[in-house]
PDB file of C-alpha atoms in Angstrom:
ATOM      1  CA  MET A 206     234.517  80.865  97.044  1.00 58.00           C
ATOM      2  CA  ARG A 207     237.172  78.787  98.506  1.00 72.00           C
ATOM      3  CA  LYS A 208     238.078  75.835  97.219  1.00 80.00           C
ATOM      4  CA  ILE A 209     236.106  72.399  98.445  1.00 85.00           C
ATOM      5  CA  PRO A 210     238.210  69.177  98.373  1.00 87.00           C
ATOM      6  CA  ALA A 211     236.665  66.104  96.365  1.00 88.00           C
ATOM      7  CA  PRO A 212     234.400  64.072  98.654  1.00 89.00           C
ATOM      8  CA  ARG A 213     235.170  60.481  99.406  1.00 90.00           C
ATOM      9  CA  VAL A 214     232.862  58.411  97.007  1.00 89.00           C
ATOM     10  CA  MET A 215     231.506  55.438  99.100  1.00 91.00           C
ATOM     11  CA  PRO A 216     229.471  52.826  96.628  1.00 92.00           C
ATOM     12  CA  GLU A 217     226.091  53.339  98.571  1.00 91.00           C
ATOM     13  CA  ALA A 218     226.353  56.844  97.845  1.00 92.00           C
ATOM     14  CA  LYS A 219     227.615  56.767  94.350  1.00 94.00           C
ATOM     15  CA  PRO A 220     224.401  57.711  93.108  1.00 96.00           C
ATOM     16  CA  TYR A 221     223.913  60.527  95.373  1.00 95.00           C
ATOM     17  CA  TRP A 222     227.457  62.336  93.782  1.00 94.00           C
ATOM     18  CA  ASP A 223     226.546  61.268  90.185  1.00 95.00           C
ATOM     19  CA  ALA A 224     223.042  63.236  90.599  1.00 96.00           C
ATOM     20  CA  ALA A 225     224.858  66.425  92.314  1.00 95.00           C
ATOM     21  CA  SER A 226     227.649  66.384  89.589  1.00 94.00           C
ATOM     22  CA  ALA A 227     224.932  66.411  86.832  1.00 96.00           C
ATOM     23  CA  GLY A 228     222.514  68.841  89.208  1.00 96.00           C
ATOM     24  CA  GLN A 229     220.391  67.035  90.879  1.00 97.00           C
ATOM     25  CA  LEU A 230     220.117  66.636  94.460  1.00 97.00           C
ATOM     26  CA  LEU A 231     218.857  63.463  95.938  1.00 97.00           C
ATOM     27  CA  VAL A 232     217.918  61.948  99.179  1.00 97.00           C
ATOM     28  CA  LYS A 233     217.253  58.462  99.967  1.00 96.00           C
ATOM     29  CA  ARG A 234     213.316  57.899 101.013  1.00 97.00           C
ATOM     30  CA  CYS A 235     212.821  54.161 103.038  1.00 97.00           C
ATOM     31  CA  THR A 236     209.522  52.678 101.370  1.00 97.00           C
ATOM     32  CA  ASP A 237     208.455  50.404 104.454  1.00 98.00           C
ATOM     33  CA  CYS A 238     208.856  54.083 107.185  1.00 97.00           C
ATOM     34  CA  GLY A 239     208.270  56.262 104.271  1.00 96.00           C
ATOM     35  CA  GLU A 240     210.700  59.009 106.405  1.00 96.00           C
ATOM     36  CA  ALA A 241     213.765  59.947 104.207  1.00 96.00           C
ATOM     37  CA  HIS A 242     217.294  60.914 105.418  1.00 95.00           C
ATOM     38  CA  HIS A 243     220.497  62.102 104.719  1.00 92.00           C
ATOM     39  CA  TYR A 244     223.481  61.288 104.709  1.00 86.00           C
ATOM     40  CA  PRO A 245     222.083  58.922 101.963  1.00 87.00           C
ATOM     41  CA  ARG A 246     223.027  55.180 103.352  1.00 89.00           C
ATOM     42  CA  ASP A 247     221.280  51.768 102.193  1.00 91.00           C
ATOM     43  CA  VAL A 248     219.561  51.102 105.595  1.00 95.00           C
ATOM     44  CA  CYS A 249     217.253  53.119 107.238  1.00 97.00           C
ATOM     45  CA  PRO A 250     218.256  55.297 109.958  1.00 96.00           C
ATOM     46  CA  PHE A 251     214.484  54.793 111.368  1.00 97.00           C
ATOM     47  CA  CYS A 252     213.600  51.273 110.979  1.00 98.00           C
ATOM     48  CA  LEU A 253     216.420  49.625 109.819  1.00 98.00           C
ATOM     49  CA  SER A 254     214.906  48.344 106.713  1.00 98.00           C
ATOM     50  CA  LEU A 255     216.589  48.245 103.118  1.00 97.00           C
ATOM     51  CA  ALA A 256     213.942  48.956 101.240  1.00 97.00           C
ATOM     52  CA  THR A 257     215.227  52.235 100.862  1.00 96.00           C
ATOM     53  CA  GLU A 258     215.300  54.537  97.167  1.00 97.00           C
ATOM     54  CA  TRP A 259     216.920  57.628  95.600  1.00 97.00           C
ATOM     55  CA  VAL A 260     214.129  59.996  95.213  1.00 97.00           C
ATOM     56  CA  LYS A 261     215.086  63.398  93.717  1.00 97.00           C
ATOM     57  CA  ALA A 262     214.892  66.629  96.251  1.00 97.00           C
ATOM     58  CA  SER A 263     212.994  69.683  95.311  1.00 97.00           C
ATOM     59  CA  GLY A 264     216.325  72.092  95.611  1.00 97.00           C
ATOM     60  CA  GLY A 265     214.330  74.262  98.993  1.00 97.00           C
ATOM     61  CA  GLY A 266     214.537  74.765 101.993  1.00 98.00           C
ATOM     62  CA  THR A 267     215.132  76.629 105.240  1.00 98.00           C
ATOM     63  CA  LEU A 268     218.667  77.601 106.943  1.00 98.00           C
ATOM     64  CA  TYR A 269     217.975  76.398 110.309  1.00 98.00           C
ATOM     65  CA  THR A 270     222.110  77.482 111.784  1.00 97.00           C
ATOM     66  CA  PHE A 271     225.192  79.870 109.785  1.00 97.00           C
ATOM     67  CA  SER A 272     228.468  80.157 110.710  1.00 97.00           C
ATOM     68  CA  THR A 273     231.114  82.322 108.636  1.00 95.00           C
ATOM     69  CA  MET A 274     234.584  81.255 109.046  1.00 93.00           C
ATOM     70  CA  GLY A 275     238.070  83.272 108.361  1.00 89.00           C
ATOM     71  CA  GLN A 276     237.665  86.599 107.073  1.00 87.00           C
ATOM     72  CA  GLY A 277     238.073  88.626 103.630  1.00 84.00           C
ATOM     73  CA  GLU A 278     238.630  86.057 100.447  1.00 82.00           C
ATOM     74  CA  ASP A 279     239.612  83.444 102.850  1.00 85.00           C
ATOM     75  CA  ALA A 280     235.740  84.080 104.418  1.00 89.00           C
ATOM     76  CA  TYR A 281     233.327  80.874 104.057  1.00 92.00           C
ATOM     77  CA  THR A 282     229.717  80.372 106.151  1.00 95.00           C
ATOM     78  CA  LEU A 283     229.601  77.173 106.845  1.00 96.00           C
ATOM     79  CA  ALA A 284     225.415  75.953 107.562  1.00 97.00           C
ATOM     80  CA  TYR A 285     222.678  73.705 108.377  1.00 98.00           C
ATOM     81  CA  VAL A 286     219.942  73.706 105.957  1.00 98.00           C
ATOM     82  CA  THR A 287     216.598  71.160 106.348  1.00 98.00           C
ATOM     83  CA  LEU A 288     215.557  70.451 102.836  1.00 98.00           C
ATOM     84  CA  ASP A 289     211.510  70.862 102.418  1.00 97.00           C
ATOM     85  CA  GLU A 290     211.725  67.146 102.457  1.00 96.00           C
ATOM     86  CA  GLY A 291     212.408  66.918 106.315  1.00 95.00           C
ATOM     87  CA  VAL A 292     216.106  66.199 106.137  1.00 96.00           C
ATOM     88  CA  THR A 293     219.093  68.244 107.478  1.00 97.00           C
ATOM     89  CA  LEU A 294     222.451  67.974 106.198  1.00 95.00           C
ATOM     90  CA  MET A 295     225.844  70.237 106.538  1.00 95.00           C
ATOM     91  CA  THR A 296     226.572  72.350 103.702  1.00 95.00           C
ATOM     92  CA  ASN A 297     227.708  75.805 102.233  1.00 95.00           C
ATOM     93  CA  LEU A 298     225.939  79.172 102.407  1.00 96.00           C
ATOM     94  CA  VAL A 299     227.415  80.574  98.986  1.00 94.00           C
ATOM     95  CA  ASP A 300     226.359  84.295  96.772  1.00 93.00           C
ATOM     96  CA  CYS A 301     225.297  85.504  99.733  1.00 92.00           C
ATOM     97  CA  ASP A 302     226.115  88.159 102.013  1.00 91.00           C
ATOM     98  CA  PRO A 303     226.324  85.932 105.382  1.00 92.00           C
ATOM     99  CA  ALA A 304     225.812  88.739 107.462  1.00 91.00           C
ATOM    100  CA  LYS A 305     222.234  89.870 105.475  1.00 93.00           C
ATOM    101  CA  ALA A 306     221.235  85.218 106.179  1.00 95.00           C
ATOM    102  CA  ARG A 307     218.681  84.848 109.163  1.00 96.00           C
ATOM    103  CA  ILE A 308     217.661  81.304 110.069  1.00 97.00           C
ATOM    104  CA  GLY A 309     214.498  80.254 108.770  1.00 97.00           C
ATOM    105  CA  ASP A 310     215.540  81.956 105.586  1.00 97.00           C
ATOM    106  CA  ARG A 311     214.914  80.229 102.858  1.00 97.00           C
ATOM    107  CA  VAL A 312     217.295  79.009 100.665  1.00 98.00           C
ATOM    108  CA  ARG A 313     217.515  76.793  96.942  1.00 98.00           C
ATOM    109  CA  VAL A 314     220.501  74.597  96.093  1.00 98.00           C
ATOM    110  CA  LYS A 315     223.080  74.690  93.130  1.00 97.00           C
ATOM    111  CA  PHE A 316     225.991  73.069  92.880  1.00 96.00           C
ATOM    112  CA  GLU A 317     229.670  73.756  93.162  1.00 94.00           C
ATOM    113  CA  PRO A 318     232.511  71.502  90.843  1.00 92.00           C
ATOM    114  CA  THR A 319     235.488  70.673  93.934  1.00 91.00           C
ATOM    115  CA  GLU A 320     239.478  69.884  93.462  1.00 88.00           C
ATOM    116  CA  GLY A 321     238.669  67.143  90.739  1.00 83.00           C
ATOM    117  CA  GLY A 322     235.721  65.015  92.088  1.00 81.00           C
ATOM    118  CA  ALA A 323     232.240  65.038  92.281  1.00 85.00           C
ATOM    119  CA  ALA A 324     230.247  68.417  92.315  1.00 93.00           C
ATOM    120  CA  VAL A 325     228.218  69.436  96.094  1.00 95.00           C
ATOM    121  CA  PRO A 326     225.118  71.434  97.067  1.00 96.00           C
ATOM    122  CA  VAL A 327     225.578  73.881  98.474  1.00 96.00           C
ATOM    123  CA  PHE A 328     223.185  76.721  99.293  1.00 97.00           C
ATOM    124  CA  THR A 329     222.414  80.208  98.570  1.00 97.00           C
ATOM    125  CA  LEU A 330     218.933  82.415  99.426  1.00 96.00           C
ATOM    126  CA  GLU A 331     216.583  82.763  97.628  1.00 93.00           C
ATOM    127  CA  GLN A 332     215.280  86.442  96.285  1.00 82.00           C
ATOM    128  CA  GLY A 333     213.779  87.922  98.685  1.00 71.00           C
ATOM    129  CA  ALA A 334     215.780  86.537 101.665  1.00 69.00           C
ATOM    130  CA  GLY A 335     218.108  88.170 104.331  1.00 64.00           C
ATOM    131  CA  ALA A 336     216.891  91.470 103.535  1.00 59.00           C
TER     132      ALA A 336
END
């Protein structure tokens, strides 16, 4: 696994990173329009309301797209994952053979430490995916 640089933690996203370090994935949901959004921010990007709250995500999702960079031990796979809650986030696909992954495969969140900062959510194929 490549070393992941620590994220820059902005004050409005600190609960997200604190939860990630505790092994929990959060998303923001607007209490006015009901839409979930990511990257976490205080203002709803759909209706511009300030009435947003943190909600625990299921941790499951679907592989939207991915690309492997580098070769051998230095290779890593970037991916976009659409969570069951409807938001899509950029992440890493880990602990699987990316050559066997397919768009639409089910994935599950796990958390990896960073270099001196908060843990980050990464995803791996669910059992039976990528077959």
